Amino acid sequence: MEEVRETSAWVARNSSHVTIDSSGLEKVVETMKESIPKVEWDYEGIHYFDNGPLTVQYLFVLDALNFCFWPDKDLNYDHLAKGLKEALLNDHSAFDADRLQKYTVIIALGNDNQSLFSGPQLRELLKWPRSLPLEEERVRLLHEVGFELERSFEGKASKLVESCGKSAVKLVALVTRHFPGFRDHSMYKGHQVFLYKRAQIFAADLWGAFKGQGYGEFNDIGSITMFADYIVPAVLQQLGVLKYSSTLANAIQASSEIGAGTEEEVELRACSIFAVEKMRELLSIKCGKQVLSVELDLWLWSVGVQCPSLQHHRTLSIYY
Ligand SMILES: Nc1nc2c(c(CN[C@H]3C=C[C@H](O)[C@@H]3O)cn2[C@@H]2O[C@H](COP(=O)(O)O)[C@@H](O)[C@H]2O)c(=O)[nH]1
């Protein structure tokens, strides 16, 4: 993930609204000297797991839809993970590549107010009583996943993973090459910045779910960075690692939307990646402890989701 590391470092060096406070960072590392908090993957027990290829299909579909829950204040990641798990338990072929291409959204009504589409609706699959945030995009991305899996990987996400020779870097490259919805990048002060949140989290989810074995065995899992979402930046800010300009702090406090691709948004995400890389480096230098960015991410994320008062930035995006 050199391009993610290098381009986020560039943003951090040139940033105008978000800075990394090195003394804040050192303080956090100091508290981790004794023991580094370890959080189990699926500590909440919400994911589907059968130790086989269907789990890979489940995780790929999950990460294709793993973004932007906040516009519905009652919706969060757990609903998605549990909803998809239940759907799969009820019907093992729910995520077959041909079925993925048939999910619909209620967008067109006939004269009699009936939906013109006859296929199953995504919100029914998730048993969500109203429209999902960015629902049309979610349906489009499901179609994209089904279509490309069918075209290039015999309909199976497990084939995609098998073709990566136990390399998470190759997996991220392959996912972003084949599935445009996973190409999470931005332009920042004239530079292309790569963040690849959902592609990287897919590799990490495999690694976590399969406990580094089988479909989750990656020789280079240390290459993955943290996953730049809207929870971890807020946790890093609370811990004193990230500092915001007063305008940005006020915008987040007021729950104002921050446009996708704005300097502020790119800085929030890229500085989070850079800060976690620095945290990892400091842990190694000061305490001789080798930690993965994935492990730090899971700890920070779990802290964030257990803090209901956490104020995070709001950006409409399919990337996170
Ligand atoms: N950095 C980072 N971001 C993560 C995750 C996960 C889920 N990982 C699960 C997989 C195995 C573990 O046991 C975890 O349970 C979701 N997100 C992001 O959070 C946001 C949702 O927040 P809320 O609206 O409050 O649910 C949204 O952007 C979503 O994409 C993570 O691990 N790291």
Tab-separated table of C-alpha atoms and ligand atoms in Angstrom:
chain	number	residue	atom	x	y	z
A	1	MET	CA	0.000	0.000	0.000
A	2	GLU	CA	2.884	2.310	-0.720
A	3	GLU	CA	0.679	4.658	-2.736
A	4	VAL	CA	-1.721	5.061	0.202
A	5	ARG	CA	1.130	5.695	2.673
A	6	GLU	CA	3.037	8.070	0.415
A	7	THR	CA	0.113	10.151	-0.757
A	8	SER	CA	-1.378	10.502	2.741
A	9	ALA	CA	2.024	11.567	4.040
A	10	TRP	CA	2.095	14.210	1.312
A	11	VAL	CA	-1.311	15.522	2.420
A	12	ALA	CA	-0.199	15.558	6.069
A	13	ARG	CA	2.893	17.617	5.147
A	14	ASN	CA	0.857	20.108	3.134
A	15	SER	CA	-2.332	20.256	5.155
A	16	SER	CA	-4.140	23.473	6.007
A	17	HIS	CA	-7.003	22.409	8.297
A	18	VAL	CA	-5.837	19.274	10.140
A	19	THR	CA	-2.525	18.778	11.920
A	20	ILE	CA	-0.925	15.929	13.784
A	21	ASP	CA	0.092	16.901	17.298
A	22	SER	CA	3.305	15.047	18.036
A	23	SER	CA	3.071	15.525	21.796
A	24	GLY	CA	-0.528	14.223	21.708
A	25	LEU	CA	0.703	11.244	19.734
A	26	GLU	CA	3.523	10.572	22.207
A	27	LYS	CA	1.114	10.717	25.142
A	28	VAL	CA	-1.143	8.117	23.553
A	29	VAL	CA	1.819	5.859	22.797
A	30	GLU	CA	2.988	6.298	26.407
A	31	THR	CA	-0.334	4.922	27.668
A	32	MET	CA	0.098	1.928	25.360
A	33	LYS	CA	3.582	1.055	26.601
A	34	GLU	CA	2.408	-1.478	29.147
A	35	SER	CA	-0.120	-3.245	27.037
A	36	ILE	CA	-1.476	-2.569	23.590
A	37	PRO	CA	-5.245	-2.928	23.580
A	38	LYS	CA	-6.154	-5.956	21.492
A	39	VAL	CA	-9.627	-6.107	20.036
A	40	GLU	CA	-10.930	-9.351	18.567
A	41	TRP	CA	-12.302	-9.153	15.054
A	42	ASP	CA	-16.103	-9.590	15.266
A	43	TYR	CA	-16.005	-8.886	18.985
A	44	GLU	CA	-19.718	-8.165	18.685
A	45	GLY	CA	-20.511	-11.525	16.984
A	46	ILE	CA	-22.437	-9.910	14.148
A	47	HIS	CA	-20.850	-11.422	11.048
A	48	TYR	CA	-21.627	-14.525	9.004
A	49	PHE	CA	-18.874	-17.141	9.225
A	50	ASP	CA	-18.692	-20.728	7.956
A	51	ASN	CA	-14.953	-20.975	7.334
A	52	GLY	CA	-15.512	-21.366	3.574
A	53	PRO	CA	-15.992	-19.505	0.267
A	54	LEU	CA	-19.479	-18.280	1.179
A	55	THR	CA	-17.917	-16.235	3.971
A	56	VAL	CA	-15.658	-14.595	1.373
A	57	GLN	CA	-18.709	-13.774	-0.773
A	58	TYR	CA	-20.451	-12.362	2.308
A	59	LEU	CA	-17.477	-10.163	3.263
A	60	PHE	CA	-17.099	-8.840	-0.275
A	61	VAL	CA	-20.776	-7.882	-0.470
A	62	LEU	CA	-20.557	-6.395	3.030
A	63	ASP	CA	-17.572	-4.236	2.121
A	64	ALA	CA	-19.164	-3.208	-1.168
A	65	LEU	CA	-21.882	-1.596	0.981
A	66	ASN	CA	-19.755	-0.584	3.966
A	67	PHE	CA	-20.202	3.192	3.805
A	68	CYS	CA	-22.199	6.213	4.885
A	69	PHE	CA	-24.689	5.063	7.516
A	70	TRP	CA	-24.942	8.356	9.380
A	71	PRO	CA	-27.654	10.087	7.261
A	72	ASP	CA	-30.129	7.732	8.969
A	73	LYS	CA	-29.536	8.275	12.662
A	74	ASP	CA	-30.847	4.810	13.540
A	75	LEU	CA	-28.699	2.954	11.048
A	76	ASN	CA	-25.150	1.740	11.592
A	77	TYR	CA	-22.622	-0.810	10.396
A	78	ASP	CA	-24.017	-3.525	12.706
A	79	HIS	CA	-27.380	-3.420	10.904
A	80	LEU	CA	-25.632	-4.066	7.616
A	81	ALA	CA	-23.429	-6.900	8.928
A	82	LYS	CA	-26.337	-8.579	10.763
A	83	GLY	CA	-28.871	-7.965	7.994
A	84	LEU	CA	-26.652	-9.547	5.348
A	85	LYS	CA	-25.835	-12.423	7.705
A	86	GLU	CA	-29.520	-13.139	8.276
A	87	ALA	CA	-30.258	-12.921	4.545
A	88	LEU	CA	-27.547	-15.476	3.852
A	89	LEU	CA	-28.704	-17.801	6.615
A	90	ASN	CA	-32.221	-17.724	5.143
A	91	ASP	CA	-31.034	-18.245	1.595
A	92	HIS	CA	-27.525	-19.431	0.830
A	93	SER	CA	-27.744	-18.207	-2.753
A	94	ALA	CA	-28.763	-14.627	-1.844
A	95	PHE	CA	-25.329	-13.314	-2.876
A	96	ASP	CA	-24.762	-15.409	-5.979
A	97	ALA	CA	-23.378	-13.197	-8.745
A	98	ASP	CA	-26.559	-13.389	-10.857
A	99	ARG	CA	-28.751	-12.548	-7.874
A	100	LEU	CA	-26.609	-9.539	-6.930
A	101	GLN	CA	-27.397	-8.047	-10.331
A	102	LYS	CA	-31.144	-8.243	-9.687
A	103	TYR	CA	-31.531	-6.247	-6.479
A	104	THR	CA	-33.553	-3.100	-7.019
A	105	VAL	CA	-34.510	0.156	-5.416
A	106	ILE	CA	-37.957	1.761	-5.516
A	107	ILE	CA	-37.269	4.597	-7.908
A	108	ALA	CA	-39.975	4.406	-10.517
A	109	LEU	CA	-43.676	4.083	-9.799
A	110	GLY	CA	-46.282	3.015	-12.337
A	111	ASN	CA	-49.699	4.676	-12.754
A	112	ASP	CA	-51.146	2.538	-10.028
A	113	ASN	CA	-48.275	3.554	-7.726
A	114	GLN	CA	-46.743	0.106	-7.992
A	115	SER	CA	-43.016	-0.218	-8.387
A	116	LEU	CA	-42.117	-0.883	-12.018
A	117	PHE	CA	-39.345	-3.165	-10.862
A	118	SER	CA	-40.238	-6.664	-9.906
A	119	GLY	CA	-36.902	-7.778	-8.418
A	120	PRO	CA	-36.202	-8.056	-4.706
A	121	GLN	CA	-35.409	-4.761	-3.031
A	122	LEU	CA	-32.216	-4.126	-1.152
A	123	ARG	CA	-34.016	-2.623	1.807
A	124	GLU	CA	-36.151	-5.761	2.093
A	125	LEU	CA	-33.020	-7.857	2.088
A	126	LEU	CA	-31.766	-5.814	5.025
A	127	LYS	CA	-35.231	-5.625	6.589
A	128	TRP	CA	-34.856	-1.853	6.809
A	129	PRO	CA	-38.237	-0.105	6.971
A	130	ARG	CA	-37.317	2.911	4.845
A	131	SER	CA	-34.904	3.900	2.143
A	132	LEU	CA	-31.217	3.425	2.901
A	133	PRO	CA	-28.801	6.329	2.600
A	134	LEU	CA	-27.475	6.474	-0.987
A	135	GLU	CA	-29.701	3.531	-1.784
A	136	GLU	CA	-29.436	3.841	-5.563
A	137	GLU	CA	-25.670	3.842	-5.308
A	138	ARG	CA	-25.754	0.790	-3.070
A	139	VAL	CA	-27.866	-1.089	-5.584
A	140	ARG	CA	-25.634	0.020	-8.446
A	141	LEU	CA	-22.564	-1.227	-6.547
A	142	LEU	CA	-24.201	-4.610	-5.907
A	143	HIS	CA	-24.843	-4.901	-9.636
A	144	GLU	CA	-21.233	-3.984	-10.355
A	145	VAL	CA	-19.956	-6.631	-7.942
A	146	GLY	CA	-22.234	-9.326	-9.391
A	147	PHE	CA	-21.418	-8.427	-12.980
A	148	GLU	CA	-17.647	-8.308	-12.590
A	149	LEU	CA	-17.469	-11.405	-10.376
A	150	GLU	CA	-19.391	-13.275	-13.045
A	151	ARG	CA	-17.275	-11.866	-15.893
A	152	SER	CA	-13.836	-12.411	-14.386
A	153	PHE	CA	-14.009	-14.703	-11.335
A	154	GLU	CA	-16.563	-17.440	-12.084
A	155	GLY	CA	-19.021	-15.496	-9.951
A	156	LYS	CA	-17.009	-16.109	-6.797
A	157	ALA	CA	-15.190	-13.655	-4.550
A	158	SER	CA	-13.211	-16.662	-3.273
A	159	LYS	CA	-11.648	-17.010	-6.762
A	160	LEU	CA	-10.633	-13.379	-6.617
A	161	VAL	CA	-8.896	-13.981	-3.284
A	162	GLU	CA	-7.287	-17.233	-4.448
A	163	SER	CA	-5.712	-15.429	-7.401
A	164	CYS	CA	-3.756	-13.103	-5.097
A	165	GLY	CA	-1.153	-15.600	-3.880
A	166	LYS	CA	-1.581	-14.684	-0.178
A	167	SER	CA	-0.793	-11.018	-0.847
A	168	ALA	CA	-3.082	-8.336	0.604
A	169	VAL	CA	-1.372	-5.751	-1.609
A	170	LYS	CA	-2.251	-7.769	-4.706
A	171	LEU	CA	-5.783	-8.231	-3.461
A	172	VAL	CA	-6.300	-4.475	-3.014
A	173	ALA	CA	-4.773	-3.858	-6.457
A	174	LEU	CA	-7.022	-6.464	-8.069
A	175	VAL	CA	-10.178	-5.241	-6.333
A	176	THR	CA	-9.543	-1.629	-7.288
A	177	ARG	CA	-8.648	-2.603	-10.860
A	178	HIS	CA	-11.790	-4.660	-11.433
A	179	PHE	CA	-14.401	-2.844	-9.343
A	180	PRO	CA	-14.586	0.920	-9.953
A	181	GLY	CA	-16.728	1.408	-6.816
A	182	PHE	CA	-13.699	0.479	-4.682
A	183	ARG	CA	-11.398	3.085	-6.288
A	184	ASP	CA	-11.371	5.377	-3.299
A	185	HIS	CA	-9.126	8.287	-4.235
A	186	SER	CA	-9.222	12.098	-4.331
A	187	MET	CA	-7.526	15.082	-5.883
A	188	TYR	CA	-5.770	17.266	-3.339
A	189	LYS	CA	-3.893	20.458	-4.214
A	190	GLY	CA	-3.301	19.021	-7.663
A	191	HIS	CA	-2.140	15.594	-6.429
A	192	GLN	CA	-3.905	12.253	-6.639
A	193	VAL	CA	-4.361	10.762	-3.181
A	194	PHE	CA	-5.183	7.088	-2.617
A	195	LEU	CA	-7.162	6.050	0.429
A	196	TYR	CA	-8.684	2.696	-0.588
A	197	LYS	CA	-10.732	2.264	2.547
A	198	ARG	CA	-13.175	-0.454	1.474
A	199	ALA	CA	-10.661	-2.434	-0.582
A	200	GLN	CA	-8.246	-2.555	2.348
A	201	ILE	CA	-10.928	-3.361	4.904
A	202	PHE	CA	-11.969	-6.325	2.751
A	203	ALA	CA	-8.433	-7.765	3.072
A	204	ALA	CA	-8.471	-7.023	6.813
A	205	ASP	CA	-11.902	-8.601	7.273
A	206	LEU	CA	-10.682	-11.793	5.590
A	207	TRP	CA	-7.589	-11.797	7.784
A	208	GLY	CA	-9.686	-11.216	10.915
A	209	ALA	CA	-12.493	-13.630	10.098
A	210	PHE	CA	-10.237	-16.512	9.022
A	211	LYS	CA	-7.691	-15.702	11.745
A	212	GLY	CA	-4.833	-15.355	9.263
A	213	GLN	CA	-5.448	-18.827	7.806
A	214	GLY	CA	-6.929	-20.098	4.549
A	215	TYR	CA	-8.691	-17.249	2.732
A	216	GLY	CA	-7.312	-14.912	5.402
A	217	GLU	CA	-3.654	-15.795	5.032
A	218	PHE	CA	-1.642	-12.815	3.802
A	219	ASN	CA	2.141	-12.685	3.983
A	220	ASP	CA	2.042	-8.892	3.801
A	221	ILE	CA	-0.830	-7.941	6.110
A	222	GLY	CA	1.539	-5.349	7.634
A	223	SER	CA	1.297	-3.373	4.391
A	224	ILE	CA	-2.344	-2.448	4.950
A	225	THR	CA	-2.975	1.007	6.472
A	226	MET	CA	-5.831	2.049	8.752
A	227	PHE	CA	-9.226	2.475	7.085
A	228	ALA	CA	-10.025	6.126	6.659
A	229	ASP	CA	-13.673	6.319	7.700
A	230	TYR	CA	-15.617	8.908	9.722
A	231	ILE	CA	-15.166	7.261	13.150
A	232	VAL	CA	-11.377	6.917	13.552
A	233	PRO	CA	-10.547	10.582	12.715
A	234	ALA	CA	-12.964	11.650	15.451
A	235	VAL	CA	-11.340	9.270	17.959
A	236	LEU	CA	-7.866	10.540	17.044
A	237	GLN	CA	-9.076	14.083	17.579
A	238	GLN	CA	-10.522	13.202	21.001
A	239	LEU	CA	-7.243	11.567	21.972
A	240	GLY	CA	-5.408	14.795	21.092
A	241	VAL	CA	-3.570	13.263	18.137
A	242	LEU	CA	-5.355	15.309	15.466
A	243	LYS	CA	-5.958	19.036	15.775
A	244	TYR	CA	-8.508	20.855	13.612
A	245	SER	CA	-8.659	24.478	12.492
A	246	SER	CA	-11.425	26.352	14.302
A	247	THR	CA	-13.536	26.542	11.121
A	248	LEU	CA	-13.352	22.796	10.638
A	249	ALA	CA	-13.972	22.087	14.325
A	250	ASN	CA	-17.057	24.342	14.220
A	251	ALA	CA	-18.373	22.692	11.063
A	252	ILE	CA	-18.102	19.231	12.637
A	253	GLN	CA	-19.621	20.463	15.890
A	254	ALA	CA	-22.560	21.947	13.965
A	255	SER	CA	-22.993	18.678	11.984
A	256	SER	CA	-22.588	20.629	8.755
A	257	GLU	CA	-21.917	18.551	5.705
A	258	ILE	CA	-18.334	18.573	4.469
A	259	GLY	CA	-18.174	18.114	0.713
A	260	ALA	CA	-16.518	15.022	-0.721
A	261	GLY	CA	-13.135	15.932	-2.199
A	262	THR	CA	-12.779	19.205	-0.275
A	263	GLU	CA	-9.392	19.897	1.283
A	264	GLU	CA	-10.913	19.425	4.719
A	265	GLU	CA	-12.309	16.004	3.904
A	266	VAL	CA	-9.134	14.701	2.289
A	267	GLU	CA	-7.047	16.008	5.186
A	268	LEU	CA	-9.258	14.357	7.814
A	269	ARG	CA	-8.816	11.007	6.128
A	270	ALA	CA	-5.199	11.226	4.996
A	271	CYS	CA	-3.943	12.669	8.302
A	272	SER	CA	-5.645	9.784	10.114
A	273	ILE	CA	-3.730	7.288	7.980
A	274	PHE	CA	-0.478	9.161	8.563
A	275	ALA	CA	-1.097	9.482	12.319
A	276	VAL	CA	-1.716	5.738	12.710
A	277	GLU	CA	1.466	5.007	10.747
A	278	LYS	CA	3.360	7.361	13.102
A	279	MET	CA	1.772	5.680	16.121
A	280	ARG	CA	2.949	2.332	14.852
A	281	GLU	CA	6.469	3.675	14.249
A	282	LEU	CA	6.674	5.223	17.724
A	283	LEU	CA	5.472	2.018	19.352
A	284	SER	CA	8.243	0.188	17.613
A	285	ILE	CA	10.958	2.746	18.480
A	286	LYS	CA	9.915	3.448	22.082
A	287	CYS	CA	8.695	0.059	23.225
A	288	GLY	CA	10.080	-2.316	20.630
A	289	LYS	CA	6.535	-3.465	19.957
A	290	GLN	CA	5.525	-4.452	16.453
A	291	VAL	CA	1.875	-3.675	15.873
A	292	LEU	CA	-0.133	-3.790	12.670
A	293	SER	CA	-2.049	-0.739	11.483
A	294	VAL	CA	-5.057	-3.076	11.169
A	295	GLU	CA	-4.834	-3.828	14.895
A	296	LEU	CA	-4.559	-0.158	15.824
A	297	ASP	CA	-7.487	0.599	13.558
A	298	LEU	CA	-9.720	-2.012	15.120
A	299	TRP	CA	-8.925	-0.721	18.600
A	300	LEU	CA	-9.553	2.936	17.637
A	301	TRP	CA	-12.744	2.072	15.766
A	302	SER	CA	-14.142	0.022	18.640
A	303	VAL	CA	-13.452	2.930	21.022
A	304	GLY	CA	-15.307	5.249	18.654
A	305	VAL	CA	-18.430	3.173	18.158
A	306	GLN	CA	-18.785	2.714	21.894
A	307	CYS	CA	-18.932	6.460	22.382
A	308	PRO	CA	-22.386	7.642	21.279
A	309	SER	CA	-21.565	11.309	21.832
A	310	LEU	CA	-18.682	11.203	19.333
A	311	GLN	CA	-19.006	14.043	16.817
A	312	HIS	CA	-17.755	12.911	13.441
A	313	HIS	CA	-17.506	14.645	10.094
A	314	ARG	CA	-20.368	14.177	7.657
A	315	THR	CA	-19.587	13.614	4.017
A	316	LEU	CA	-21.853	11.928	1.510
A	317	SER	CA	-19.617	9.331	-0.058
A	318	ILE	CA	-19.710	5.796	-1.344
A	319	TYR	CA	-16.117	5.256	-0.232
A	320	TYR	CA	-16.571	5.140	3.564
B	1	LIG	N1	-11.746	2.291	10.424
B	1	LIG	C1	-12.724	1.423	10.447
B	1	LIG	N2	-13.950	1.771	9.995
B	1	LIG	C2	-14.928	0.860	10.026
B	1	LIG	C3	-14.749	-0.435	10.512
B	1	LIG	C4	-15.976	-1.087	10.368
B	1	LIG	C5	-16.368	-2.466	10.757
B	1	LIG	N3	-15.367	-3.368	10.993
B	1	LIG	C6	-15.835	-4.540	11.628
B	1	LIG	C7	-15.249	-5.707	11.095
B	1	LIG	C8	-14.738	-6.506	12.081
B	1	LIG	C9	-14.706	-5.846	13.328
B	1	LIG	O1	-15.210	-6.614	14.383
B	1	LIG	C10	-15.518	-4.613	13.105
B	1	LIG	O2	-16.746	-4.738	13.766
B	1	LIG	C11	-16.857	-0.177	9.828
B	1	LIG	N4	-16.214	0.989	9.628
B	1	LIG	C12	-16.730	2.275	9.197
B	1	LIG	O3	-17.278	2.940	10.320
B	1	LIG	C13	-18.331	3.807	9.885
B	1	LIG	C14	-19.635	3.337	10.458
B	1	LIG	O4	-19.831	3.785	11.722
B	1	LIG	P1	-21.336	3.720	12.346
B	1	LIG	O5	-22.165	4.671	11.528
B	1	LIG	O6	-21.126	4.172	13.770
B	1	LIG	O7	-21.746	2.300	12.237
B	1	LIG	C15	-18.410	3.644	8.367
B	1	LIG	O8	-17.578	4.593	7.731
B	1	LIG	C16	-17.870	2.249	8.197
B	1	LIG	O9	-17.412	2.016	6.879
B	1	LIG	C17	-13.453	-0.797	11.008
B	1	LIG	O10	-13.185	-1.912	11.461
B	1	LIG	N5	-12.500	0.166	10.943
